mmCIF file of C-alpha atoms in Angstrom:
data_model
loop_
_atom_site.group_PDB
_atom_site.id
_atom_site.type_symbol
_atom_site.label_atom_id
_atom_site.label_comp_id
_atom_site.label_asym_id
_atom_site.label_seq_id
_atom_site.Cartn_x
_atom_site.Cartn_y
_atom_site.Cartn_z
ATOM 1 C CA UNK A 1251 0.000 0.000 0.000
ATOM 2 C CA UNK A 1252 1.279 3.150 -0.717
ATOM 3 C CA UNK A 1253 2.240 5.596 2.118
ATOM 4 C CA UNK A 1254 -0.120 8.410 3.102
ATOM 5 C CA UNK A 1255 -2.736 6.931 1.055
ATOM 6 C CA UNK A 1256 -5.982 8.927 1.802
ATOM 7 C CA UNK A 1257 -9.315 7.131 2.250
ATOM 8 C CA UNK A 1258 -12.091 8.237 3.016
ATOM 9 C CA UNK A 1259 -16.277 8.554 2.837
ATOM 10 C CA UNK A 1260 -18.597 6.155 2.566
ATOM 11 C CA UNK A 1261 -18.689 2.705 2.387
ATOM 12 C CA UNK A 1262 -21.833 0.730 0.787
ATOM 13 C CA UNK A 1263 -21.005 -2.192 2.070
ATOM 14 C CA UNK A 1264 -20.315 -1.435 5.876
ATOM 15 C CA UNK A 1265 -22.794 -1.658 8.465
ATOM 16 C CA UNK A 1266 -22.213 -1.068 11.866
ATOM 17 C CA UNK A 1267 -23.859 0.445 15.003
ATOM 18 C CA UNK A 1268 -23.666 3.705 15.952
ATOM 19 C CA UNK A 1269 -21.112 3.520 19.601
ATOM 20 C CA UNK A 1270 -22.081 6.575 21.398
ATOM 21 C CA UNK A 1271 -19.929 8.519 23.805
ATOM 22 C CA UNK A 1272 -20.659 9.397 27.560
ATOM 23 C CA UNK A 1273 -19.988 12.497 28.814
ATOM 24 C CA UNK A 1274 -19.521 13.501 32.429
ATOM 25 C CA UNK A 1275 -22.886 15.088 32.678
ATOM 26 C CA UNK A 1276 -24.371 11.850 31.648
ATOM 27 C CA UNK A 1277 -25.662 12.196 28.121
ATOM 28 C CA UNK A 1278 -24.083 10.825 25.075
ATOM 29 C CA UNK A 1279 -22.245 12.801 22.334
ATOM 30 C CA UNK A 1280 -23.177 12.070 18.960
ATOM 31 C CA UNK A 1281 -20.535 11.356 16.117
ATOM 32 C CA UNK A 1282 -19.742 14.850 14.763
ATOM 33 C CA UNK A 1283 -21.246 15.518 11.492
ATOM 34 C CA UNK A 1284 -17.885 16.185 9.315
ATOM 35 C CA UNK A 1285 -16.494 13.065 8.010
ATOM 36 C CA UNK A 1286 -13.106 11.369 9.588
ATOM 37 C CA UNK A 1287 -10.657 11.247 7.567
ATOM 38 C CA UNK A 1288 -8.002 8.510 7.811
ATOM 39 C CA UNK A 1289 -3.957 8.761 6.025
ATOM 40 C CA UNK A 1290 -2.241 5.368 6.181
ATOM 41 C CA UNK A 1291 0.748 6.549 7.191
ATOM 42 C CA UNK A 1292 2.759 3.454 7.244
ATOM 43 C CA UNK A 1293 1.490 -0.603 6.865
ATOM 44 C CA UNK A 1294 4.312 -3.460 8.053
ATOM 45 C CA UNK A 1295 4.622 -6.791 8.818
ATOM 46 C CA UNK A 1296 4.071 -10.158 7.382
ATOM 47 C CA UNK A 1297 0.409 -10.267 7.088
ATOM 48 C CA UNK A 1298 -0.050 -7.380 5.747
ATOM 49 C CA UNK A 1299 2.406 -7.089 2.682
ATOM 50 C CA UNK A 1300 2.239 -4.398 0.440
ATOM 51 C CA UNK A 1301 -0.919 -3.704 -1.060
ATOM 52 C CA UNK A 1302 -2.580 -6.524 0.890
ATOM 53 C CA UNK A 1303 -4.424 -4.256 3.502
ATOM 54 C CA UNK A 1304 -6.977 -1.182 2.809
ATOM 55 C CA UNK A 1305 -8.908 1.078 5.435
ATOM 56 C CA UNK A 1306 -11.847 3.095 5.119
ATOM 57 C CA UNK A 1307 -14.277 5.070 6.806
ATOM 58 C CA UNK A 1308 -18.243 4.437 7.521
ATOM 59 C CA UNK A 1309 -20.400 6.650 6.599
ATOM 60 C CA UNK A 1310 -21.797 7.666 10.070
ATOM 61 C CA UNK A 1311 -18.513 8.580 11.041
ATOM 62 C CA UNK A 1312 -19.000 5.467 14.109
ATOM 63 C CA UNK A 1313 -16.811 2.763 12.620
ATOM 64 C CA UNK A 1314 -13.757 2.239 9.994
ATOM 65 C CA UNK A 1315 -12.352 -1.034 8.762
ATOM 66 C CA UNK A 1316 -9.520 -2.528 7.253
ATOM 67 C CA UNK A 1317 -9.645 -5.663 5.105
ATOM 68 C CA UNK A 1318 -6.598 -7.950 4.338
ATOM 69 C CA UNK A 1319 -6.378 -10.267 1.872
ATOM 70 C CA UNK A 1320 -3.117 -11.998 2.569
ATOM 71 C CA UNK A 1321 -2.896 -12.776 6.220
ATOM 72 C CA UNK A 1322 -2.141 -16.438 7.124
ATOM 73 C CA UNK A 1323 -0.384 -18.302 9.940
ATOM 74 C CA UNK A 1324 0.099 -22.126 9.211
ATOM 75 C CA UNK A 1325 2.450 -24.806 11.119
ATOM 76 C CA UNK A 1326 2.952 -28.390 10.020
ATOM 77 C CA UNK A 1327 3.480 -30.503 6.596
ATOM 78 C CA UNK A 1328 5.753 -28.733 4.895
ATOM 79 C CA UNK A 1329 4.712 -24.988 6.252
ATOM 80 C CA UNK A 1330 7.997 -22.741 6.191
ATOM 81 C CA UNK A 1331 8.951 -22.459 9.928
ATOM 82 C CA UNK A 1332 8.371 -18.618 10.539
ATOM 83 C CA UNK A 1333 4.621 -19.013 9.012
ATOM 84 C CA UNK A 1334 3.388 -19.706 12.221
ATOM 85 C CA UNK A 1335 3.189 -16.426 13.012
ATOM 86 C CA UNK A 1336 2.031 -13.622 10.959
ATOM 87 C CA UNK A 1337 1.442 -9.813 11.738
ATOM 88 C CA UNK A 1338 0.538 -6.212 10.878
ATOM 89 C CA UNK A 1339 1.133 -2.740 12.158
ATOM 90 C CA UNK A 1340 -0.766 -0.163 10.796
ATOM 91 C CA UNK A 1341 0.006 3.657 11.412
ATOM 92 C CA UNK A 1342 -2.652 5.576 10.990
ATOM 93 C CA UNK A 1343 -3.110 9.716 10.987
ATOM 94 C CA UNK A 1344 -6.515 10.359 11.790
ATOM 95 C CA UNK A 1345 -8.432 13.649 11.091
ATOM 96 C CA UNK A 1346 -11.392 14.184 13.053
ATOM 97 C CA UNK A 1347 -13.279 17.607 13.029
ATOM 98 C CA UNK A 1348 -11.836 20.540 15.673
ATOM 99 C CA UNK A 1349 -13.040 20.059 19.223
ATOM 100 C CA UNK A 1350 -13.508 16.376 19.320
ATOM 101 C CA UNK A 1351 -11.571 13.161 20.548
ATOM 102 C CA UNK A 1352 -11.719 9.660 19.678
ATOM 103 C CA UNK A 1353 -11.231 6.055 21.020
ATOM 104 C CA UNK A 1354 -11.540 3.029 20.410
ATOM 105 C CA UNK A 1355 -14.551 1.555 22.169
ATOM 106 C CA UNK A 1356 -14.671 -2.027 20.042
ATOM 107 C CA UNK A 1357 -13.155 -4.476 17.281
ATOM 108 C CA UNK A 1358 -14.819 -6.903 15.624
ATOM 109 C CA UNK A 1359 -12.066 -9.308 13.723
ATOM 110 C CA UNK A 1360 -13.053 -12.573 11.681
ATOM 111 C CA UNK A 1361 -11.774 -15.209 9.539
ATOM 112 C CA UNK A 1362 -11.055 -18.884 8.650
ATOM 113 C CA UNK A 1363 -9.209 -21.460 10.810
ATOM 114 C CA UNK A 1364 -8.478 -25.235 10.007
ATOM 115 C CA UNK A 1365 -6.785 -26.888 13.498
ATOM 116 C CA UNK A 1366 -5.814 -30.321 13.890
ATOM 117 C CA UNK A 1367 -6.506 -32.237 17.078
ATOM 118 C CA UNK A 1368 -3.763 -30.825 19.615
ATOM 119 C CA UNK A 1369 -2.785 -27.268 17.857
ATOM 120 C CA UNK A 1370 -4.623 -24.022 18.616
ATOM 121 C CA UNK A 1371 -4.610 -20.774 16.839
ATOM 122 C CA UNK A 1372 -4.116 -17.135 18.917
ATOM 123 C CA UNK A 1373 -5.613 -13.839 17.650
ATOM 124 C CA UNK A 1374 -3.964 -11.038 19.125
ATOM 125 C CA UNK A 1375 -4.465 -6.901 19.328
ATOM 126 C CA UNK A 1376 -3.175 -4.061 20.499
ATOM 127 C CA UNK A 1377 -4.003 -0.394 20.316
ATOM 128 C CA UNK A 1378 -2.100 2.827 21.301
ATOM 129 C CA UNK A 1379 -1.512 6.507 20.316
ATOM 130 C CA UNK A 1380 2.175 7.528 19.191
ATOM 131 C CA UNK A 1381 3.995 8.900 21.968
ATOM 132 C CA UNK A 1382 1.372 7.219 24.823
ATOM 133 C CA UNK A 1383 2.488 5.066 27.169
ATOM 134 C CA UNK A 1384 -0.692 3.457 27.402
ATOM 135 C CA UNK A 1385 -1.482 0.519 25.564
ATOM 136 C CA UNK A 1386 -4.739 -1.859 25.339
ATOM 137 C CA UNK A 1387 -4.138 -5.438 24.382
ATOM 138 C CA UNK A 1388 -6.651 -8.212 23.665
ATOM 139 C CA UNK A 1389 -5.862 -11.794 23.112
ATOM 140 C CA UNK A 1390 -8.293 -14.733 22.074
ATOM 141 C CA UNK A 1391 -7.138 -18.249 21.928
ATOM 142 C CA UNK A 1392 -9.210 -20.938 19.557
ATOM 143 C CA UNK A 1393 -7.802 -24.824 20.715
ATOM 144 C CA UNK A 1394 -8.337 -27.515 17.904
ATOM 145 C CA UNK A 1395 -9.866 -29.714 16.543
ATOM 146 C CA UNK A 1396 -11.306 -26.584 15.116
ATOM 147 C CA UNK A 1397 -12.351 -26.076 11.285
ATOM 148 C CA UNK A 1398 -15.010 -23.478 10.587
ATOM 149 C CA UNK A 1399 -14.551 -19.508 10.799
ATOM 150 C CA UNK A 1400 -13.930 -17.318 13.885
ATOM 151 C CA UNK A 1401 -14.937 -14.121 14.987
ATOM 152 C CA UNK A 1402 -13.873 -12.336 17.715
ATOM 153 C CA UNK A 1403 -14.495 -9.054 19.607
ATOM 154 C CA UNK A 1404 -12.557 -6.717 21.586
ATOM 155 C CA UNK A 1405 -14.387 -4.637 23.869
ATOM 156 C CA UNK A 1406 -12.950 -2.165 26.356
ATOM 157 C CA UNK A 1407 -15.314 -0.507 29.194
ATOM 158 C CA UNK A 1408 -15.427 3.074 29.081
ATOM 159 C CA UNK A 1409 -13.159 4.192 32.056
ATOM 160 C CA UNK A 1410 -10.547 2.067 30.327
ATOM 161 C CA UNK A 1411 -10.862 3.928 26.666
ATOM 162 C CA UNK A 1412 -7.513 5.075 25.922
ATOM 163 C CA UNK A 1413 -8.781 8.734 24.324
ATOM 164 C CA UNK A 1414 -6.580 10.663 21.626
ATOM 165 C CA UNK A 1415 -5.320 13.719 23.071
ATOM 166 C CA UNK A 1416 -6.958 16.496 22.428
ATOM 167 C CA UNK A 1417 -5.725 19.570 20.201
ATOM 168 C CA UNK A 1418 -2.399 17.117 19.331
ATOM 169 C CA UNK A 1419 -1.802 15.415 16.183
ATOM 170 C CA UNK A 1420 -0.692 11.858 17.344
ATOM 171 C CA UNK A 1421 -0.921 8.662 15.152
ATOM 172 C CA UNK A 1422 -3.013 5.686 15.797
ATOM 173 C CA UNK A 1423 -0.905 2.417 16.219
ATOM 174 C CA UNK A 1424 -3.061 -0.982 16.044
ATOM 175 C CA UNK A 1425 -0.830 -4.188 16.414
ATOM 176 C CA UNK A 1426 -2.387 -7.409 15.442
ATOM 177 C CA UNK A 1427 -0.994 -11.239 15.182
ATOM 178 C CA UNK A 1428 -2.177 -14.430 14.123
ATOM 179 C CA UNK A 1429 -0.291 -17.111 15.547
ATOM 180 C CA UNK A 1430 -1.200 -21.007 14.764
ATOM 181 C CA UNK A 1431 0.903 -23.354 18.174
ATOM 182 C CA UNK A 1432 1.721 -26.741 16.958
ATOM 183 C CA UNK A 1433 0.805 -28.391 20.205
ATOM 184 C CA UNK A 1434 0.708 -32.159 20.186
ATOM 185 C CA UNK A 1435 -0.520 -32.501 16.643
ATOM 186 C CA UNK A 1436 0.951 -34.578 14.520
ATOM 187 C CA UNK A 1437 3.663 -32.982 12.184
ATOM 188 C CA UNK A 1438 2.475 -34.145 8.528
ATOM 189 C CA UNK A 1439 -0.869 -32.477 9.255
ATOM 190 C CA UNK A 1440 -0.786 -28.516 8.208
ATOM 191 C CA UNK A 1441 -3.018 -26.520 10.449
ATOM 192 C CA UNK A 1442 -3.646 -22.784 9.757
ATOM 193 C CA UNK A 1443 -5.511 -19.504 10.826
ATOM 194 C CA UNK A 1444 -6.490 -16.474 8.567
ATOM 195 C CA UNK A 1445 -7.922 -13.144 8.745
ATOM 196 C CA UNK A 1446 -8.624 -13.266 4.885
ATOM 197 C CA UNK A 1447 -10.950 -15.905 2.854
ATOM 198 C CA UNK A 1448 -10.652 -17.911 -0.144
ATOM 199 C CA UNK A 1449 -14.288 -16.181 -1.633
ATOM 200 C CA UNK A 1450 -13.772 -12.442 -0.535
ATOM 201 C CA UNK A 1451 -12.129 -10.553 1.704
ATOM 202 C CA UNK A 1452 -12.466 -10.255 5.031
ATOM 203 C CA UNK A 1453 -12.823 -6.826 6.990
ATOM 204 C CA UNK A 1454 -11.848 -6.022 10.175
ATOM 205 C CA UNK A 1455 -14.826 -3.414 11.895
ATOM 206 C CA UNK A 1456 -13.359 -0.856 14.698
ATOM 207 C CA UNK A 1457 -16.227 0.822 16.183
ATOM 208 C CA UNK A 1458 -15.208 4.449 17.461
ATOM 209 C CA UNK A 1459 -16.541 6.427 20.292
ATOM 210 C CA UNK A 1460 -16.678 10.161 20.618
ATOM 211 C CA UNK A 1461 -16.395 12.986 23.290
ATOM 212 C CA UNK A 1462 -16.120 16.761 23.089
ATOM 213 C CA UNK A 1463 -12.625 17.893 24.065
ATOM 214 C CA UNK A 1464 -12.867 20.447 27.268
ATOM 215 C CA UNK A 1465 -13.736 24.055 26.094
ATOM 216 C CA UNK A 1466 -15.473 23.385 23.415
#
């Protein structure tokens, strides 16, 4: 994918709920009405190689997603020994309109696993803001015999969102690794995890909530 790659509006085929924010007199902050825009400042790592991933934004403004297309983890058979791991860091620089903030409040990731008897397959996130020494991290383990699709969801409570600061510029950092653990299966047998699919692509949804930034 090419660097600083701007994308942006609507997407047809995205449909998420709306996330709304708290505020502290107890009411809820709406998604500001100018659209988000999101620059991919940099995307690395093995499961993501280059122009493999893509990110846009919903419509509402309540939600953006990235979809990967080539982002496997196998062990076994004759699997090349570092493809039991695979990963992705995306950078992102993320525009919303003046006196708002941002975090994220929930992820929704899915794909396609195939685990022998005795392996298991870890899905792994993490989110922070450049320069923040705050990080959230979610990890969800599937154990074999396992061969259907996955989904999981992070969600984080609202006195643990980690919120963009407000009136700074800082980039958005997500982390994510799929990682497929031989176990005790037996070592002819290939067993493998994906956050992509052999008819379509698969998107990963981040549902965003909002607050107004003191002041405003």
């Amino acid at each position: 994918m090419a660097s600083g790659l701007l994308l942006g509006g609507a997407v047809a085929a995205l449909v998420t709920a709306a996330v709304p924010a708290h505020n502290p007199s107890g009411g809820f902050v709406d998604p500001p009405p100018d659209k988000i825009v999101i620059n991919v400042a940099t995307v690395n790592g093995s499961g993501c190689p280059a122009g493999t991933a893509a990110v846009a934004v919903s419509e509402d403004n309540t939600a953006f997603t990235v979809t990967y297309s080539d982002y496997l983890a196998q062990v076994g058979g004759n699997s090349d020994p570092t493809a039991f791991r695979k990963n992705c860091q995306l950078n992102l620089i993320v525009h919303v309109p003046q006196g708002f903030t941002y975090a994220i409040a929930e992820a929704d990731y899915r794909g396609f696993a195939s685990l022998q008897a005795g392996a298991s397959g870890v899905q792994r996130a993490s989110y922070y803001f450049q320069g923040s020494s705050q990080t959230a991290a979610k990890t969800h383990t599937f154990p074999g015999a396992f061969n259907d699709n996955w989904q999981a969801t992070d969600t984080t409570d609202w006195a643990q969102l980690v919120w963009a600061p407000c009136g700074v510029q800082r980039n958005f950092n997500i982390n994510t690794e799929v990682r497929v653990n031989a176990g005790s299966s037996s070592p002819s047998k290939v067993s493998f995890m994906t956050m992509d699919s052999t008819d379509g692509d698969i998107s990963t949804v981040y549902h965003m909530s909002w607050k107004e930034c003191p002041g405003k």
